[in-house]
Coordinates of C-alpha atoms in Angstrom, one line a residue:
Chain A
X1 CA 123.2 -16.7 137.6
X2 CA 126.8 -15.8 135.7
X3 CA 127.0 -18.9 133.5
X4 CA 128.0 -19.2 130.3
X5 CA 124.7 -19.0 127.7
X6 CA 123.8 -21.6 125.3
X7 CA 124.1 -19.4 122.3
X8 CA 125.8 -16.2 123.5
X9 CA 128.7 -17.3 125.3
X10 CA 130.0 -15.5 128.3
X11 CA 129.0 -12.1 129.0
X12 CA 125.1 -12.8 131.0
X13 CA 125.5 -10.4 133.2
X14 CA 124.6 -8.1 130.5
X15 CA 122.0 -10.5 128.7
X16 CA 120.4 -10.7 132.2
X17 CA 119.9 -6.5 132.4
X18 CA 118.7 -7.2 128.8
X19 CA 116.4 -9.5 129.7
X20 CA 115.4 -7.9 132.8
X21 CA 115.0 -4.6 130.7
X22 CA 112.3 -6.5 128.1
X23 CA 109.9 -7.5 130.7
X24 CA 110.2 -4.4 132.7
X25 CA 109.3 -2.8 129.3
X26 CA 106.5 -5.5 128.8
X27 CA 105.1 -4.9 132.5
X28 CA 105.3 -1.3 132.5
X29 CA 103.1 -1.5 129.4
X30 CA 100.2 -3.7 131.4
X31 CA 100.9 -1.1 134.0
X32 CA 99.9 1.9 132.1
X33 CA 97.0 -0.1 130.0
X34 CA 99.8 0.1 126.7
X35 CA 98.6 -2.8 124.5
X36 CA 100.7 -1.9 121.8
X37 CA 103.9 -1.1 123.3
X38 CA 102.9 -4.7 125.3
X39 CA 102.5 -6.1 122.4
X40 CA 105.9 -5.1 121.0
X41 CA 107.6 -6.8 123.4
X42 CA 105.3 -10.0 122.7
X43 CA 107.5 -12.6 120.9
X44 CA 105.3 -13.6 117.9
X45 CA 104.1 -16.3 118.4
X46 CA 103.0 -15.4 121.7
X47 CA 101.4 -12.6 119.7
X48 CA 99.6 -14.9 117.1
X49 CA 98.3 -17.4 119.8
X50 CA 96.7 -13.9 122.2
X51 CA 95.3 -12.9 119.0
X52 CA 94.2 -15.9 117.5
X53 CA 92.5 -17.5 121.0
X54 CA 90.8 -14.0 121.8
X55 CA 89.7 -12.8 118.4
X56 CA 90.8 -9.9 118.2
X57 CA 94.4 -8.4 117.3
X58 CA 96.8 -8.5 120.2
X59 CA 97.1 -4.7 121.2
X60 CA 93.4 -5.4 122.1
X61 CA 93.3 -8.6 123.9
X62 CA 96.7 -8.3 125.5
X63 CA 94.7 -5.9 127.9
X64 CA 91.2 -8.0 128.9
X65 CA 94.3 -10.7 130.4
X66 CA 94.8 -11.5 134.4
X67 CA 98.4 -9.6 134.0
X68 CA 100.2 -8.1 136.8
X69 CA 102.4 -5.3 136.1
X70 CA 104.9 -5.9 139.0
X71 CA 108.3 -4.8 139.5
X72 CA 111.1 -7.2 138.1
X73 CA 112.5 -9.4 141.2
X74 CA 115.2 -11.8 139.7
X75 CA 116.1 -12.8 136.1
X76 CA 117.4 -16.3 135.4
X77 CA 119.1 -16.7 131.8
X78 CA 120.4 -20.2 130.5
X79 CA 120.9 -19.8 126.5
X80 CA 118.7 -17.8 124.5
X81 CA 115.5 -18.2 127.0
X82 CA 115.3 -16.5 130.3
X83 CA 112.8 -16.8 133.7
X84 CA 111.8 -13.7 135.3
X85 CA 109.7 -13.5 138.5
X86 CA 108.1 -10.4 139.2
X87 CA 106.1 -10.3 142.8
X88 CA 103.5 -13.2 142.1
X89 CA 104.5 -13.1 138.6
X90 CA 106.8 -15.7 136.2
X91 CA 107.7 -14.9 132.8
X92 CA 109.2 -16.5 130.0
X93 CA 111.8 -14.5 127.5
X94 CA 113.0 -15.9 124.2
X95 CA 116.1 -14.1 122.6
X96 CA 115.7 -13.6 119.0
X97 CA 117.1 -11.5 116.8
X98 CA 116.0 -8.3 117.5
X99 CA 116.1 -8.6 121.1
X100 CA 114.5 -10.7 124.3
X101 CA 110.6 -11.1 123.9
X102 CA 108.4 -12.4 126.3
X103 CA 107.5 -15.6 125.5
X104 CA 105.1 -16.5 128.2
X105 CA 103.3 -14.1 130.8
X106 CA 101.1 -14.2 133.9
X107 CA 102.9 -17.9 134.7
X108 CA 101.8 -20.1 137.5
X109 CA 103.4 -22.8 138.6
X110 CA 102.3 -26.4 138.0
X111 CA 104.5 -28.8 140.3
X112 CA 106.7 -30.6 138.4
X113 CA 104.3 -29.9 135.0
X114 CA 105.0 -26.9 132.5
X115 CA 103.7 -23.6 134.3
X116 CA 100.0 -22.7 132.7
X117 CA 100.0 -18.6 131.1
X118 CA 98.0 -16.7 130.8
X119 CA 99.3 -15.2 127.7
X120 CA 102.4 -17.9 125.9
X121 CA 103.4 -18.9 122.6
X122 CA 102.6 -22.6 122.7
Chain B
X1 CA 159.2 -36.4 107.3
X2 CA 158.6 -39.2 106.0
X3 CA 159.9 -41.6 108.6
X4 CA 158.4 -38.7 111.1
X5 CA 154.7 -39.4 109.6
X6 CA 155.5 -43.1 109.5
X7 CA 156.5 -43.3 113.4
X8 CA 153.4 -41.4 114.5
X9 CA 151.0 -43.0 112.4
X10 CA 149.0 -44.0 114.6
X11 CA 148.5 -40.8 116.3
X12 CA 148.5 -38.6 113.2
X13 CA 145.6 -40.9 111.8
X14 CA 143.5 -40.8 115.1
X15 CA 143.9 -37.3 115.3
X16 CA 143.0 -36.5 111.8
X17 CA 139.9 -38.8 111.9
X18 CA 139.0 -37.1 115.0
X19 CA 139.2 -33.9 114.2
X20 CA 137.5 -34.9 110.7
X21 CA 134.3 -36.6 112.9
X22 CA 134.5 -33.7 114.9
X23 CA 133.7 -31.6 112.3
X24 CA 131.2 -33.9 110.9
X25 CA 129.6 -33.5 114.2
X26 CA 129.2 -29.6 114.7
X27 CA 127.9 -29.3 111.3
X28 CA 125.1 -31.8 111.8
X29 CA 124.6 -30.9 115.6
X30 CA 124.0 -27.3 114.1
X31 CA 121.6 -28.4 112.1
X32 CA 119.8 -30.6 114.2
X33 CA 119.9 -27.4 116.9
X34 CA 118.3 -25.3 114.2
X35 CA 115.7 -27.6 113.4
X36 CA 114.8 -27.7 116.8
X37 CA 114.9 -23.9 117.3
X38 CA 112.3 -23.8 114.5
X39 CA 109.8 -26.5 116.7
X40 CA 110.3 -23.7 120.1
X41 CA 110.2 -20.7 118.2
X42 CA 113.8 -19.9 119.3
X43 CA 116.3 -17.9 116.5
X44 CA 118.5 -19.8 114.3
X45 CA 122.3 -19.5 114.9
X46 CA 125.2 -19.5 113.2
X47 CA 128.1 -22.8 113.1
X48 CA 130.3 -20.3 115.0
X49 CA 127.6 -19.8 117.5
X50 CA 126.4 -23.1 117.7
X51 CA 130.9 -24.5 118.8
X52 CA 130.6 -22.0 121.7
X53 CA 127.2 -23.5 123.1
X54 CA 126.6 -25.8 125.6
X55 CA 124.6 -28.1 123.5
X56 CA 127.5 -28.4 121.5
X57 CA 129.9 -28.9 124.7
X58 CA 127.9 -31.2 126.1
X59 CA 127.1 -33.2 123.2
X60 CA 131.3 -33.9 123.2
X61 CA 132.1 -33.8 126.8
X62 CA 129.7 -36.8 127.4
X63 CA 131.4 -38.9 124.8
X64 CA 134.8 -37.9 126.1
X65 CA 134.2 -38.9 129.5
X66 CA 133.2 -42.0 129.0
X67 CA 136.3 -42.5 126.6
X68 CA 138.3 -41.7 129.3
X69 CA 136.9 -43.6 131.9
X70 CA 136.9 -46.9 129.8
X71 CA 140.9 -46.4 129.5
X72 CA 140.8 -45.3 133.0
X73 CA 139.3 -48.6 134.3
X74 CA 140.8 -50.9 131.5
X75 CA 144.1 -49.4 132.8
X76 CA 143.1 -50.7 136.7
X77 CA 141.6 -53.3 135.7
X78 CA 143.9 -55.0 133.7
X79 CA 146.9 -54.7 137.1
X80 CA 143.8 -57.3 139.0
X81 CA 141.9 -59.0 136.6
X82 CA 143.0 -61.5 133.4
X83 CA 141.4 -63.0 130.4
X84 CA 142.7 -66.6 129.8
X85 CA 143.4 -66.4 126.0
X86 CA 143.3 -62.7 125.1
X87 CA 146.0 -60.7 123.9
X88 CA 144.4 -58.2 125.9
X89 CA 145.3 -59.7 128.9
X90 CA 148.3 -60.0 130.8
X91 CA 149.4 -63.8 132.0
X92 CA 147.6 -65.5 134.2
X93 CA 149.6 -66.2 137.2
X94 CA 150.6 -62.8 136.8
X95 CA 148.1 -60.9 138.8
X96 CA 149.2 -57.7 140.7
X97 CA 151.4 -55.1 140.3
X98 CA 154.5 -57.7 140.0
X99 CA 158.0 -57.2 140.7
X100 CA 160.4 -54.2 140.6
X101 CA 162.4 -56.2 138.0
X102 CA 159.7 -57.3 135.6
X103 CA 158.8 -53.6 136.0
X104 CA 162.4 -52.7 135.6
X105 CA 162.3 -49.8 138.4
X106 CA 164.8 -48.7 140.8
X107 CA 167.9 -50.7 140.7
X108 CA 166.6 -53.2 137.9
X109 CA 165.9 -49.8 135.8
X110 CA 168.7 -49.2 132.8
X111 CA 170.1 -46.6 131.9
X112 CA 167.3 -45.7 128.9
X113 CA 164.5 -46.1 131.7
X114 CA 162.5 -42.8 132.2
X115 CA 164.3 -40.5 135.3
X116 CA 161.6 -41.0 137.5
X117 CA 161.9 -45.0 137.3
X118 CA 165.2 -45.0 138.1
X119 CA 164.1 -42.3 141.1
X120 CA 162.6 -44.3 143.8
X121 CA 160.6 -43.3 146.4
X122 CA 157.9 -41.0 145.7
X123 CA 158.4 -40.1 142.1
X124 CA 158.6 -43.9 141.0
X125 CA 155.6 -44.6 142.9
X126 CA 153.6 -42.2 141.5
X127 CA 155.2 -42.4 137.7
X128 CA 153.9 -46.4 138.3
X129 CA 150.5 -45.0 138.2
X130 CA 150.7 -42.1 136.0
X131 CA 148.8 -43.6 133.3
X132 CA 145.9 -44.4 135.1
X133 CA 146.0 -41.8 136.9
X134 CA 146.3 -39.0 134.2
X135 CA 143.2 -41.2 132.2
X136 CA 141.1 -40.5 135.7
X137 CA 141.6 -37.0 135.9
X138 CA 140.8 -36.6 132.0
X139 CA 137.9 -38.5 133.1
X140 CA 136.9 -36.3 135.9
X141 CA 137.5 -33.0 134.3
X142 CA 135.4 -33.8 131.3
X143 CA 132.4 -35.7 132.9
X144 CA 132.3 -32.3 135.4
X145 CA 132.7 -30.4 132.2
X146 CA 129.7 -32.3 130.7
X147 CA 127.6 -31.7 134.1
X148 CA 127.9 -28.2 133.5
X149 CA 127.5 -27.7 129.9
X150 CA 124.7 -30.4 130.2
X151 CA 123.0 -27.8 133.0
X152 CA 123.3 -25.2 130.9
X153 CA 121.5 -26.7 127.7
X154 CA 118.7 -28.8 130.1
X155 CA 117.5 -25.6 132.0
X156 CA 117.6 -23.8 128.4
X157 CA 115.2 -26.8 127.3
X158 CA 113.5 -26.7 130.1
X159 CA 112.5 -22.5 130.0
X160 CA 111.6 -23.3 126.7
X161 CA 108.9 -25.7 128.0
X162 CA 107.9 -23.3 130.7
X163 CA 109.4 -25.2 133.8
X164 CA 111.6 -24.1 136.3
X165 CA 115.9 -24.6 135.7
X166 CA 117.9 -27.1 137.5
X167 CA 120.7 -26.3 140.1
X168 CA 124.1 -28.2 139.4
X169 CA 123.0 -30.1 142.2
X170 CA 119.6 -31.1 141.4
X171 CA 121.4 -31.6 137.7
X172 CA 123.6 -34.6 138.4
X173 CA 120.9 -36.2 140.1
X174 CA 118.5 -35.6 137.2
X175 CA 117.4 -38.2 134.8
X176 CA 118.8 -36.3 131.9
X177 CA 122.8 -36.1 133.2
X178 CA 122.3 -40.0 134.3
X179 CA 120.9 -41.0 131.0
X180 CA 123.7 -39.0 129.0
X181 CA 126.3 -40.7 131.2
X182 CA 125.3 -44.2 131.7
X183 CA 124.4 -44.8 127.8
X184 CA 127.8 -43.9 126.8
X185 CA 129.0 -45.9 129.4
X186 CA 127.1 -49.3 128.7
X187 CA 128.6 -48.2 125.0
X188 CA 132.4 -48.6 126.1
X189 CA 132.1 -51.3 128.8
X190 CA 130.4 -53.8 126.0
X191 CA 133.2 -52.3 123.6
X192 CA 136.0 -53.1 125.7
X193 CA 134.4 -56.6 126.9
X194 CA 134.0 -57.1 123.5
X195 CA 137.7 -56.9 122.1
X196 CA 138.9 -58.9 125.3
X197 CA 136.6 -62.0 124.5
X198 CA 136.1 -62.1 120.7
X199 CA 140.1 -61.9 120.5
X200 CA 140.3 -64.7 121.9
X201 CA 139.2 -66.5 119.4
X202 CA 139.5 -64.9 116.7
X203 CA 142.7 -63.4 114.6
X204 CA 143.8 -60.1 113.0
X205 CA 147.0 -60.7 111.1
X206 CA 149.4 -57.8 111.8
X207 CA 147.9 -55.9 114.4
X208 CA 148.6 -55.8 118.2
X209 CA 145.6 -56.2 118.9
X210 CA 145.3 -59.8 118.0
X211 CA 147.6 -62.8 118.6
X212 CA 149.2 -64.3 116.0
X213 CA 147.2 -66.3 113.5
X214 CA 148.5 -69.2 114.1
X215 CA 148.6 -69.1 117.8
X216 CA 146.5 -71.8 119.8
X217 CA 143.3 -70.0 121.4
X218 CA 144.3 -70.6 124.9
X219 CA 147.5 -68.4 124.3
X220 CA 148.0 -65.3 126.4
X221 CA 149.3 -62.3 126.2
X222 CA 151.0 -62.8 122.8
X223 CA 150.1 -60.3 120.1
X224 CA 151.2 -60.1 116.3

């Protein structure tokens, strides 16, 4: 969608590759069983909270989660957060300030009700 | 200069206050923004950053369009509808558009009237409305321009809560665009209803605003 971003101005078509780069990055990672490159791509707190609800550090648990590793379909970006649906698949990306992170992974939709993760910051 | 500053006081002073709330505004909007990246785990942005987003944009646009619209209707309003007693209000019995003389257009207009009133035809018809007209379109153009910055910062909200964005579409009909728009707009209707009644009765001396101290309350249309 070529809009205008909430913190970035114009210019999304190239935030939108970005973001589409960062979970294609974080997908191909599930894909190949990469925890840590995965987890790279993990914004932190999505980090903390995989690490913190599974007991063990993220490179580890990001691998025992319900993840496809699906080919990017369509990137959405409004501001500094974007939505990215892959097959079945909806993530979440945060920009921060050394790049998009995925905020939120293995998304299902809810109805009108945040989407429940599998793997998110919140 | 001097007599330059003192003929455009009114403007100069609204401008500068404006400019100086203005101000005011982006550097506690910024703040408030950051605050509220800290709470979503979003990055922090600079002042610059923060004018050019639509938080920003839509924070200003919503109060501008309702600005706009309250001088657009006042303007309309005030041709059909009077106040008994409010220097606000026009007279009375003088409901309407009125006459080509009391408007002094076409052959009443002198030779100091603006081109187009002495025109006739279409360009003194449509100078007649120009006012209200050119406070309508201001209106228009910045409550569109707050439907779109306000899409912009809502689905950014809202992909930071994990739900879907909006189209523009499903935007204006959203609770969020409606409650922007109709609390700025109770704001300036009570405002405006406000000046209308209360000067009826009561005074300001020296301003326009208000009818001469001294003038009887059912008095209309004087000011001083």
């Amino acid at each position: 969608m070529a809009l205008c971003g909430a913190v970035a101005g114009c210019g999304t078509g190239q935030r939108e590759s970005d973001a589409a780069a960062a979970a294609d990055e974080f997908l191909t990672a599930i894909g190949e069983g990469d925890g840590a490159a995965a987890c790279a791509v993990l914004a932190p707190e999505a980090q903390e909270d995989l690490a913190a609800s599974e007991g063990q550090p993220c490179e580890e648990a990001v691998g025992a989660q319900q993840l496809s590793s699906e080919a990017v379909d369509d990137v959405d970006v409004w501001g500094d957060r974007a939505q990215v649906r892959a097959g079945a698949d909806v993530l979440f990306l945060v920009e921060l300030d050394d790049g998009w992170k995925v905020a939120a992974a293995g998304c299902s939709p809810q109805g009108d009700r945040p989407y429940e993760c599998e793997v998110s910051g919140s | 200069m001097k007599n330059t500053l003192r003929d455009n006081g009114l403007s100069i002073g609204f401008g500068l206050i404006m400019i100086a709330a203005l101000v005011g505004q982006a550097f506690a909007g910024h703040s408030a923004y950051n605050e509220q990246q800290l709470v979503e785990a979003g990055r922090q942005i600079s002042l610059l950053q923060y004018l050019t987003s639509s938080e920003f944009a839509v924070d200003v646009a919503e109060n501008w369009q309702s600005e706009y619209l309250q001088f657009f209707l006042y303007v309309y309003a005030t041709v059909w509808l009077v106040q008994r007693g409010s220097p606000e209000s026009k007279r009375v019995g003088n409901v309407g558009l009125e006459s080509d003389k009391e408007q002094k257009v076409g052959r009443y207009a002198s030779d100091r009237s603006p081109a187009w009133a002495r025109a006739g035809g279409w360009r003194t018809a449509l100078f007649s409305s120009s006012l209200g007209l050119v406070m309508g379109l201001l209106f228009l153009l910045s409550w569109l321009a707050q439907s779109i910055a306000g899409q912009s910062a809502f689905n950014t909200e809202r992909l930071a809560r994990l739900q879907d964005p909006l189209t523009w579409l499903e935007y204006v009909g959203s609770a969020d665009f409606w409650n922007r728009t109709l609390q700025n707009w109770q704001s300036e209707f009570l405002a405006m209803g406000s000046i209308v009644v209360i000067s009826i009765y009561l005074r300001q001396r020296g301003s326009p605003e208000s009818k001469p101290v001294g003038e009887p309350h059912e008095v209309t249309q004087e000011t001083g």
